[in-house]
Tab-separated table of C-alpha atoms in Angstrom:
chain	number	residue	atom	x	y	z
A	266	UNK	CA	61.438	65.216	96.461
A	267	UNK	CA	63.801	65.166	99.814
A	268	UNK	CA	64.334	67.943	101.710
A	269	UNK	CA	68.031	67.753	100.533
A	270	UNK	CA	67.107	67.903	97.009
A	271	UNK	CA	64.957	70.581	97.668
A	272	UNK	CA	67.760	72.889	99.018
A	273	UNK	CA	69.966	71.925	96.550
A	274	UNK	CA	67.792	72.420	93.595
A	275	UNK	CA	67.132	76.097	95.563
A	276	UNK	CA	70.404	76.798	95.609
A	277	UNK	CA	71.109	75.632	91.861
A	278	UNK	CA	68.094	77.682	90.474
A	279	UNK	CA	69.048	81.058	92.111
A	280	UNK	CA	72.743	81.121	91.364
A	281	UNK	CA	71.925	85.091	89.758
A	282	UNK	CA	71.241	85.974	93.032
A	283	UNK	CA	74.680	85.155	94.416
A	284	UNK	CA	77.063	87.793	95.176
A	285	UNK	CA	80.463	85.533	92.753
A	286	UNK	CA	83.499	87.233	93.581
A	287	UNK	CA	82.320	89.486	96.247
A	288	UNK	CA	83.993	93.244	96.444
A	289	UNK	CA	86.003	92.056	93.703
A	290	UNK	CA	87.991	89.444	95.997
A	291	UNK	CA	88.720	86.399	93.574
A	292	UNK	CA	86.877	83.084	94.690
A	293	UNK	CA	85.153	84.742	97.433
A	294	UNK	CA	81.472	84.131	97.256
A	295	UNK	CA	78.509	85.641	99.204
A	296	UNK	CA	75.041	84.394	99.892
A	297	UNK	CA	72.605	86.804	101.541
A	298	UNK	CA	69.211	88.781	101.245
A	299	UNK	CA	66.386	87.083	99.651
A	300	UNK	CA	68.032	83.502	99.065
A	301	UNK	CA	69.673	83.846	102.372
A	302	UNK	CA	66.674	83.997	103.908
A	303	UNK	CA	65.040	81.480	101.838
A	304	UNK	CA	67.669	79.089	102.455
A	305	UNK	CA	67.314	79.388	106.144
A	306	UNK	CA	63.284	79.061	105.707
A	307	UNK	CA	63.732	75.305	103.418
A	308	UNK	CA	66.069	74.060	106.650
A	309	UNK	CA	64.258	75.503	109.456
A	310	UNK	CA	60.996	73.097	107.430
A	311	UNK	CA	63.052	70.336	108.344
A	312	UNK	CA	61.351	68.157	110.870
A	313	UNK	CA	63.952	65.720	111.782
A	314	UNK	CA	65.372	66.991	114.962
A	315	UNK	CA	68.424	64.399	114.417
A	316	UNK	CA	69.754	66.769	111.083
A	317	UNK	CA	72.371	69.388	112.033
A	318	UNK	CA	71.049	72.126	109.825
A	319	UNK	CA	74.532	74.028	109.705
A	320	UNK	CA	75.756	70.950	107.659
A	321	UNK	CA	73.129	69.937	105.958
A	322	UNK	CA	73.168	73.352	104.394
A	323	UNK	CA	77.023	72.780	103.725
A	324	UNK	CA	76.301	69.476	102.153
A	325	UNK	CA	74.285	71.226	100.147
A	326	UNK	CA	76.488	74.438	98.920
A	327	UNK	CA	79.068	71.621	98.202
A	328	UNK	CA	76.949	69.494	96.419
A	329	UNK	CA	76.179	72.778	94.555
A	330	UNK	CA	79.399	74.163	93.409
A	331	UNK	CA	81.413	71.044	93.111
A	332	UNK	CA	83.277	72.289	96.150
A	333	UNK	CA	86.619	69.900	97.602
A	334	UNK	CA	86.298	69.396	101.168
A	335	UNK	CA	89.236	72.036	101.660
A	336	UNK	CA	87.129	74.985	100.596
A	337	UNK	CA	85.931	77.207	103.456
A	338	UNK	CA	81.857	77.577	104.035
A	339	UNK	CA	80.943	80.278	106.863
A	340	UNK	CA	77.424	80.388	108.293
A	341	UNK	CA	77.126	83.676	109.298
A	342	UNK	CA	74.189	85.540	111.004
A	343	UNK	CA	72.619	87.254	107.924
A	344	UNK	CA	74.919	85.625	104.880
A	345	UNK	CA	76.661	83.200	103.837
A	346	UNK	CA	80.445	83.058	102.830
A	347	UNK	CA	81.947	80.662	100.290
A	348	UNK	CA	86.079	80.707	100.171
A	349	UNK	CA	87.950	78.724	97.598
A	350	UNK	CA	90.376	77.347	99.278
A	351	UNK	CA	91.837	74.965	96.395
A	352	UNK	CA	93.085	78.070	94.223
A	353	UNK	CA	95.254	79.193	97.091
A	354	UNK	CA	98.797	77.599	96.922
A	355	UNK	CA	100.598	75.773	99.864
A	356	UNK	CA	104.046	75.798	100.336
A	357	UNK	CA	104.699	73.302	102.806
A	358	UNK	CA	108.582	74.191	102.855
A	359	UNK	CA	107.381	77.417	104.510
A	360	UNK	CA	106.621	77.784	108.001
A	361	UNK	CA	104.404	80.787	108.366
A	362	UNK	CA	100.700	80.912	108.253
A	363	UNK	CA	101.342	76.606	107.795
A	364	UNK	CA	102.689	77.472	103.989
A	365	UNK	CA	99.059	79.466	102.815
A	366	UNK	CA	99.520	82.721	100.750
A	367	UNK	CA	99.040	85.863	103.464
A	368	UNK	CA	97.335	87.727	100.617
A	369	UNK	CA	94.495	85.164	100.668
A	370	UNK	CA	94.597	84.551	104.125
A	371	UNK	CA	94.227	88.693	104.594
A	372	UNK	CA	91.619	88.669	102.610
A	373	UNK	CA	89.645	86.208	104.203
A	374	UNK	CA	90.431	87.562	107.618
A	375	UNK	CA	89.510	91.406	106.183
A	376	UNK	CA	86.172	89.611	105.231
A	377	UNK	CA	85.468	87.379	108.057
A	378	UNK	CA	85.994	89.605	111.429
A	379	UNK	CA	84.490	92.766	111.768
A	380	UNK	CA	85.431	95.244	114.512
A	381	UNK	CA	83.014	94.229	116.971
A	382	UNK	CA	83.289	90.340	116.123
A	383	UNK	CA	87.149	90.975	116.493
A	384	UNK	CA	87.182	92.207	119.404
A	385	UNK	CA	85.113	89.585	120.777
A	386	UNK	CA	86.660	86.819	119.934
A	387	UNK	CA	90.216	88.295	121.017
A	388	UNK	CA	88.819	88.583	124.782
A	389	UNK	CA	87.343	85.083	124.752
A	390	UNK	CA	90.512	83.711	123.433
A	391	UNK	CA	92.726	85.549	125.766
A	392	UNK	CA	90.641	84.775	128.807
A	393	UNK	CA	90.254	80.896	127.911
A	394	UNK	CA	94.451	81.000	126.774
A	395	UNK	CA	94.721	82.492	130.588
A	396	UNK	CA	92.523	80.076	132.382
A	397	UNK	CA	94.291	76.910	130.467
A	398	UNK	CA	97.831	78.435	131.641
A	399	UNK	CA	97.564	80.582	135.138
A	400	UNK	CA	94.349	78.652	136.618
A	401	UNK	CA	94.135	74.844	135.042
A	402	UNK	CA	98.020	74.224	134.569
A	403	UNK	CA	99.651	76.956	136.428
A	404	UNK	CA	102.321	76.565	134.359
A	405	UNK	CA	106.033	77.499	135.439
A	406	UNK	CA	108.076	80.054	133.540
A	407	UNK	CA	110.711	78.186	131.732
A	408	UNK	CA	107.106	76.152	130.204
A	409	UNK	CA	106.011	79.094	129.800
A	410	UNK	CA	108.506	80.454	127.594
A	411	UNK	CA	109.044	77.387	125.528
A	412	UNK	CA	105.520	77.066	124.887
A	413	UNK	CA	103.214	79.830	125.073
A	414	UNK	CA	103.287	80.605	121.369
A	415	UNK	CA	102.535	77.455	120.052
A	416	UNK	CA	99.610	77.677	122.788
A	417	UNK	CA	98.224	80.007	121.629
A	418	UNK	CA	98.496	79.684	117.831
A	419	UNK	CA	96.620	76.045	118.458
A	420	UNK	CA	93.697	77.234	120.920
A	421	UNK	CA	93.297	79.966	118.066
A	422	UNK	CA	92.974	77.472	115.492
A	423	UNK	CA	90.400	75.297	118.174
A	424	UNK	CA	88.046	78.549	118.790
A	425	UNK	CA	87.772	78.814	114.945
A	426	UNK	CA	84.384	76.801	115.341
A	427	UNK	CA	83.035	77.982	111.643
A	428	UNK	CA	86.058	75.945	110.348
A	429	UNK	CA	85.502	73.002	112.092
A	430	UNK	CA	84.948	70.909	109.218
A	431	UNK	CA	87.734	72.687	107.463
A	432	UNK	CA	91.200	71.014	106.252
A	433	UNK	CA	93.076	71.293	109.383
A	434	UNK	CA	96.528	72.397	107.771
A	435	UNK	CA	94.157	75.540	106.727
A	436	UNK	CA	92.551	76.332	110.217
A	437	UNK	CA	96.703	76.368	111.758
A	438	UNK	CA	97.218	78.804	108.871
A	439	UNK	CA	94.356	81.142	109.338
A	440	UNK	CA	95.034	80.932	113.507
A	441	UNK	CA	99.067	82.093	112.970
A	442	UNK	CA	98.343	84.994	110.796
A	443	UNK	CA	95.700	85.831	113.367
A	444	UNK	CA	97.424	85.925	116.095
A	445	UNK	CA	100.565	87.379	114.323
A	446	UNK	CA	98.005	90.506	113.320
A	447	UNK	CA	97.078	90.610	116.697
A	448	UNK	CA	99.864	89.565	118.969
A	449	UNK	CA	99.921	92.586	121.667
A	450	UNK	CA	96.078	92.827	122.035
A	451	UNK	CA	96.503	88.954	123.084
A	452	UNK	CA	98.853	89.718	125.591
A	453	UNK	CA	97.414	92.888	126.305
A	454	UNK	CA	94.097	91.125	127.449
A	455	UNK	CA	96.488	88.278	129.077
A	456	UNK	CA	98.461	91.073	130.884
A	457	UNK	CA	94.949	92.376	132.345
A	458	UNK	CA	93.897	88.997	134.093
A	459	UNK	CA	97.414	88.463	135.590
A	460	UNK	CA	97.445	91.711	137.209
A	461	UNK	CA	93.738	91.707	138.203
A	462	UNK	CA	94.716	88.458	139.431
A	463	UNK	CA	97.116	89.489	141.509
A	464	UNK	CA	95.299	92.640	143.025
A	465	UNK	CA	93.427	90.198	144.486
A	466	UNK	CA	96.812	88.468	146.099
A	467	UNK	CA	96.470	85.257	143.874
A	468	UNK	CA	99.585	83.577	145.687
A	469	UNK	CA	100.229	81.481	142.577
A	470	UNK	CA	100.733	84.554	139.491
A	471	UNK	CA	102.085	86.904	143.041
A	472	UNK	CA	105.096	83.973	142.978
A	473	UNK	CA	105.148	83.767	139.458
A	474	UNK	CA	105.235	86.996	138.441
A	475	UNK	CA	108.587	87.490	140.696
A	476	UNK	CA	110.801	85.731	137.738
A	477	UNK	CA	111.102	89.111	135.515
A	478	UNK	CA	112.800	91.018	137.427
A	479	UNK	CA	115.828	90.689	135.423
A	480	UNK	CA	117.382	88.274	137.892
A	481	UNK	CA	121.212	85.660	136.792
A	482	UNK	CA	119.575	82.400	136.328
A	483	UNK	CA	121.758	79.399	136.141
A	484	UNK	CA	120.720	76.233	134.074
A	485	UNK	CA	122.881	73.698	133.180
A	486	UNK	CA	125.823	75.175	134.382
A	487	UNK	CA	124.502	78.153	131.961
A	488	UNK	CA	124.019	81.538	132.970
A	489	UNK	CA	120.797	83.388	131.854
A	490	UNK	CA	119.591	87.156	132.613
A	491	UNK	CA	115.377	87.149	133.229
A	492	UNK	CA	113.380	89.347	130.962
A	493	UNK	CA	112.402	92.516	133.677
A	494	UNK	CA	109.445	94.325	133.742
A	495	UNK	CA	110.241	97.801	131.913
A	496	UNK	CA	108.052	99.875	130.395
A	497	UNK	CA	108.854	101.764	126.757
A	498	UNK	CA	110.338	104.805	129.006
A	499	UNK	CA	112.482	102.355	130.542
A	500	UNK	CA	111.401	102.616	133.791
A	501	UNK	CA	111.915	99.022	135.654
A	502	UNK	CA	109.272	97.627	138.445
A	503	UNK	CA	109.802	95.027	140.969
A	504	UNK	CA	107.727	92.448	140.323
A	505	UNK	CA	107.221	92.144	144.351
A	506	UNK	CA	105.805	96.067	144.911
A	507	UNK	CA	103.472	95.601	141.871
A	508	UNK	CA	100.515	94.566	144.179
A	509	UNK	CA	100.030	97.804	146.070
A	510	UNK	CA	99.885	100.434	142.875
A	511	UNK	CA	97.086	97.914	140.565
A	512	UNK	CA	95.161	96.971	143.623
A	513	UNK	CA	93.623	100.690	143.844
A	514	UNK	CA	93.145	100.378	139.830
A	515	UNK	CA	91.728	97.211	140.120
A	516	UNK	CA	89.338	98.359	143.595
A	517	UNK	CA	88.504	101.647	142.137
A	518	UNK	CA	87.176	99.673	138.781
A	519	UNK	CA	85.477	97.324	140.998
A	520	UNK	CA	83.513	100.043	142.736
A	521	UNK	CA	82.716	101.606	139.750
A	522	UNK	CA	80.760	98.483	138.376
A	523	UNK	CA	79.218	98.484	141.486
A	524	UNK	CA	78.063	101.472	142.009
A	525	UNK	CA	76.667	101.597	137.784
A	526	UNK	CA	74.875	98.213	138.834
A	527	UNK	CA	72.958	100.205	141.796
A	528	UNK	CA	72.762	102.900	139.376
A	529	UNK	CA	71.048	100.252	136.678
A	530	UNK	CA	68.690	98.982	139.185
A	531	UNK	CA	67.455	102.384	140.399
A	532	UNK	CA	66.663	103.933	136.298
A	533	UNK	CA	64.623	100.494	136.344
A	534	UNK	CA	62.455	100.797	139.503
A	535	UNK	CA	61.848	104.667	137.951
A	536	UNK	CA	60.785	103.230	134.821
A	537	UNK	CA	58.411	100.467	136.305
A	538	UNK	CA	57.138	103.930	138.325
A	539	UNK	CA	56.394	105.726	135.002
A	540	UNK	CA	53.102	106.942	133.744
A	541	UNK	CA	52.238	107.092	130.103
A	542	UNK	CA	56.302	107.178	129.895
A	543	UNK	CA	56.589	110.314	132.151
A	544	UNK	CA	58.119	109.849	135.809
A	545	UNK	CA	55.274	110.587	138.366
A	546	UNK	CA	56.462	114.079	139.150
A	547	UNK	CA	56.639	114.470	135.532
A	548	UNK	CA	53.054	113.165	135.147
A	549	UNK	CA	51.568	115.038	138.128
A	550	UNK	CA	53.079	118.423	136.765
A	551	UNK	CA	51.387	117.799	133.663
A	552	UNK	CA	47.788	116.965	135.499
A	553	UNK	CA	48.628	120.196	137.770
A	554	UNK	CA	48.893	122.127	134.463
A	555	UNK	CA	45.510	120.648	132.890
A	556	UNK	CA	44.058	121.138	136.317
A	557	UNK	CA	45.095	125.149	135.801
A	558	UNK	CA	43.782	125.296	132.741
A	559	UNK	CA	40.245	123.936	133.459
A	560	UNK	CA	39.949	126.264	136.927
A	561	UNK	CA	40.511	129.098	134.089
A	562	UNK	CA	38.187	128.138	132.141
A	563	UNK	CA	35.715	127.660	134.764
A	564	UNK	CA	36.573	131.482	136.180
A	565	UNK	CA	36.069	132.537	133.118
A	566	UNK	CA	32.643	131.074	132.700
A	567	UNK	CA	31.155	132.103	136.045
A	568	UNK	CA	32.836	135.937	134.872
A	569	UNK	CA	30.335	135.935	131.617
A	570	UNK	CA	27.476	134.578	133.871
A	571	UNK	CA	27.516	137.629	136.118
A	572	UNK	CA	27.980	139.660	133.027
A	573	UNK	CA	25.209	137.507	131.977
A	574	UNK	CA	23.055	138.387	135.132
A	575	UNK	CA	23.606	142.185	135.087
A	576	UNK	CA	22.645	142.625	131.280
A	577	UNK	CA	19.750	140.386	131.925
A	578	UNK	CA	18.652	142.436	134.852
A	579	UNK	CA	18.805	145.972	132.650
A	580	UNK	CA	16.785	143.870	129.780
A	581	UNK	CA	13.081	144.773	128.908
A	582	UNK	CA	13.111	142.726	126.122
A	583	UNK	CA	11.627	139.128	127.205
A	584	UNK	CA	13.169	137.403	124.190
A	585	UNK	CA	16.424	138.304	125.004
A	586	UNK	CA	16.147	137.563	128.556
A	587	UNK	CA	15.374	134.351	127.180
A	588	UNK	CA	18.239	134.143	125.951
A	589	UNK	CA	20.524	135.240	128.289
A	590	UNK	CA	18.517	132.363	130.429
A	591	UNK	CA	19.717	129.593	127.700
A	592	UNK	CA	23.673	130.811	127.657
A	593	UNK	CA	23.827	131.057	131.785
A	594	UNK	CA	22.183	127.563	131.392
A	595	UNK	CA	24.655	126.464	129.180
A	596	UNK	CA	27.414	127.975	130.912
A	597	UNK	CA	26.786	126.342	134.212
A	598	UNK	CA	26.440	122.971	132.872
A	599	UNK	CA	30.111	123.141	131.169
A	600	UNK	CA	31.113	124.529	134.838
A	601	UNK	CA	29.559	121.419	136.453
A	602	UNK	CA	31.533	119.180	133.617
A	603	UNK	CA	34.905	120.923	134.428
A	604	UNK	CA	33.921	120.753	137.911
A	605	UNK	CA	33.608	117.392	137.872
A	606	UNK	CA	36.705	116.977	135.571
A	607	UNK	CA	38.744	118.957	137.853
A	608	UNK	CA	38.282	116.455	141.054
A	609	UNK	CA	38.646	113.712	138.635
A	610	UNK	CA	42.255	115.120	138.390
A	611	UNK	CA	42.782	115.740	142.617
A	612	UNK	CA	41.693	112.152	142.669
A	613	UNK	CA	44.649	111.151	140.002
A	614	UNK	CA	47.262	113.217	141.716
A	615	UNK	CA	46.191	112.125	145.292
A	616	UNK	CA	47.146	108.652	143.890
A	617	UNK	CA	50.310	109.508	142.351
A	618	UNK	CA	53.534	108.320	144.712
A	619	UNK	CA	56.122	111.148	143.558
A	620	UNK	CA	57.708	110.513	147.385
A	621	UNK	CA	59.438	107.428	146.091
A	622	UNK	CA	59.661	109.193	142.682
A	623	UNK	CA	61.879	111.664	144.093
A	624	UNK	CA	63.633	109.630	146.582
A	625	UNK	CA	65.064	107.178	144.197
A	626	UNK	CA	66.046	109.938	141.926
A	627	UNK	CA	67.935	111.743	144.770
A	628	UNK	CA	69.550	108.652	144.961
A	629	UNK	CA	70.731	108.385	141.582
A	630	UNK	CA	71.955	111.461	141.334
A	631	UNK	CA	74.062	110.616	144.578
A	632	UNK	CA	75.199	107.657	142.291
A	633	UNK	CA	75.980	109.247	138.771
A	634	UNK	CA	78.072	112.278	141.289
A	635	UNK	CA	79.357	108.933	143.018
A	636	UNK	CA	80.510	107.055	139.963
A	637	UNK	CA	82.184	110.648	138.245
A	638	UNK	CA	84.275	110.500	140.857
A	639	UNK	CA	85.801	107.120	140.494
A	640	UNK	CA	86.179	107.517	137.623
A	641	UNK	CA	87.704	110.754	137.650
A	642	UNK	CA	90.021	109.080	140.131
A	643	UNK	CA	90.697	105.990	137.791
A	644	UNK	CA	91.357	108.350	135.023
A	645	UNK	CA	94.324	109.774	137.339
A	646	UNK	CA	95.718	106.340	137.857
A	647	UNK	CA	95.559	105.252	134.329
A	648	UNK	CA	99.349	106.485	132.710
A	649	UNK	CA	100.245	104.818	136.023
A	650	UNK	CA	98.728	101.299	134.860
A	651	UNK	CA	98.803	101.538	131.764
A	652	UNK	CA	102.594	101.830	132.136
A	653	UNK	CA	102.457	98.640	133.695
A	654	UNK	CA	100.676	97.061	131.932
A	655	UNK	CA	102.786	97.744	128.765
A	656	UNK	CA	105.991	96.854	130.850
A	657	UNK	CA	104.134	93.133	131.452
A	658	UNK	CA	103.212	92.599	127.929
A	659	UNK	CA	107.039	93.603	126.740
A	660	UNK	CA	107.809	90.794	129.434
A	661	UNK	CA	105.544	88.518	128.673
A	662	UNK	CA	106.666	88.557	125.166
A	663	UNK	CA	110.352	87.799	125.975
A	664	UNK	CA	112.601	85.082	126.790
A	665	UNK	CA	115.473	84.904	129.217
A	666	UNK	CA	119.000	85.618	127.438
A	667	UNK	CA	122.210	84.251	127.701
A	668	UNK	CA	124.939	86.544	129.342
């Protein structure tokens, strides 16, 4: 039997154990758990280094359910996710979401981000959609604003990797309704590298930027007003003065990741220092204790031998003075034991370097005190950028008007 027919017959025979219809969401199918796993352990068998697993499993879920190449099959870490595609209807007459029904495409966005993987991939997507337009192209503004949607729509639809083999009229779909869901955390994110950007006096976005300010344009023999930078209160910034106000943001968040790095490699050199998990001072305190304990015990044995001596010494009886004999005996060899025991202990905490202990925790409390106070201080500034921040995004998201 080939390894293919192996999955597939794997797949075949343990169809009870596949979640059909999953949370009640019509065509949506779920592998996971036991057959997940399984699955996963019949590829990972596979010796021939030239097989991309990811598809051969596909080949095989298709081969399975009588799937048409338009049907959507996600490999996800710990399941995986089977859409029917074919049962949702196109109208190519309609422009949004490339014609697909927004009540399946919800669904199937509802089911494939969660909050976490979201928020991910909106970052990465933002950060690559900035480094294609501000760093590789440097795009001007009228491209800008002709294009940027489209942009972004189709680098969407590209980052989509778990659709790659997915009808392409599908992944457009699935990319608008994303980015439609998400539109101002896009630019939000874009909004962040332009003005980190230009704290750090990037000439290019520092010219660029200068276009919203609201200014007449003229363009064939047309006159246009500039989007301007104003933020929902309707106060207006010039794009010019920005630099000075997001620079301290931008320096103050700086120092803070600094300062938490220091901070990061100073809990680390404490840990390395630990003994039996406690921090040397921690450790020698607890031998200094035991150490207490033992001297107490041993004051309290050579105590009952002197009580020991004087009763002996009053004692006619020879019997019980033997006695007596075998309890001081006794006595003074547990002394000599917790003797012993005792500089076994001065020798541990003579060893014990609570000097560097204590001088890389003075300096980490110099750093958490150090990094409050940034942040206390970024806190302050943050109505201030956040202001303009909103303000960019409102421009970013608008197009020069006719007047």
């Amino acid at each position: 039997m080939t390894n293919f027919q192996s999955l597939l017959n794997l797949i075949v025979d343990n169809q009870d154990l596949i979640d059909f219809d999953h949370k009640g969401i019509k065509d949506l199918h779920v592998i996971s758990g036991k057959l997940f796993h399984e699955i996963v352990s019949n590829v990972k068998s596979i010796k021939d280094k030239s097989i991309d697993k990811k598809s051969f499993i596909k080949k095989a879920i298709r081969d399975a359910f009588e799937l048409e190449e338009q049907d959507l099959i996600l490999i996800k870490k710990e399941q995986i996710v089977i859409k029917i595609i074919q049962t949702i209807s196109r109208d190519e007459t309609e422009k949004r979401f490339n014609g697909y029904s927004e009540e399946e495409i919800e669904k199937l966005y509802n089911e494939y981000f969660d909050e976490k993987t979201l928020d991910r991939f909106l970052e990465e997507i933002s950060y690559g959609i900035f480094k294609y337009l501000f760093v590789r192209k440097q795009v001007t503004n009228d491209y800008y604003e002709k294009n940027v949607y489209s942009i972004i729509q189709n680098y969407i639809a590209r980052e989509l990797t778990d659709f790659e083999s997915e009808d392409h009229n599908f992944r457009k779909g699935f990319a608008g309704y994303i980015f439609r869901i998400n539109f101002i955390t896009v630019f939000t994110h874009i909004s962040d590298q332009i003005l980190e950007a230009i704290s750090y006096r990037d000439e290019y976005l520092m010219n660029w930027i200068k276009y919203y300010n609201g200014q007449v344009i003229i363009k064939h023999n047309k006159r246009y007003a500039a989007p301007a930078i104003i933020n929902p209160d309707g106060q207006k910034y010039n794009p010019s003065a920005l630099f000075g106000t997001i620079a301290v943001w931008f320096k103050t968040k700086e120092k803070i990741e600094t300062l938490e790095k220091k901070l990061n490699d100073i809990s680390k050199n404490l840990d390395k220092l630990k003994i039996d998990n406690l921090s040397p001072v921690e450790y020698k305190d607890e031998l200094v204790q035991e150490r207490r304990e033992i001297e107490e015990d041993i004051y309290e044995a050579n105590e009952r031998i002197k009580e020991l001596l004087d009763e002996k010494r009053l004692n006619n009886d020879e019997e019980k003075k033997y006695d007596i004999d075998d309890e001081i005996q006794e006595l003074r060899q547990y002394m000599k034991e917790d003797k012993k025991e005792v500089d076994e202990i001065n020798a541990q905490i003579s060893s014990i370097d609570t000097i560097s202990t204590k001088r890389l925790e003075e300096d980490k409390s110099r750093l958490e005190k150090d990094i409050q106070r940034e942040e206390k201080a970024l806190k302050q500034n943050y109505k201030v950028y956040q202001s303009i921040q909103l303000a960019l995004v409102k421009a970013l998201t608008s197009k020069r008007k006719p007047i």
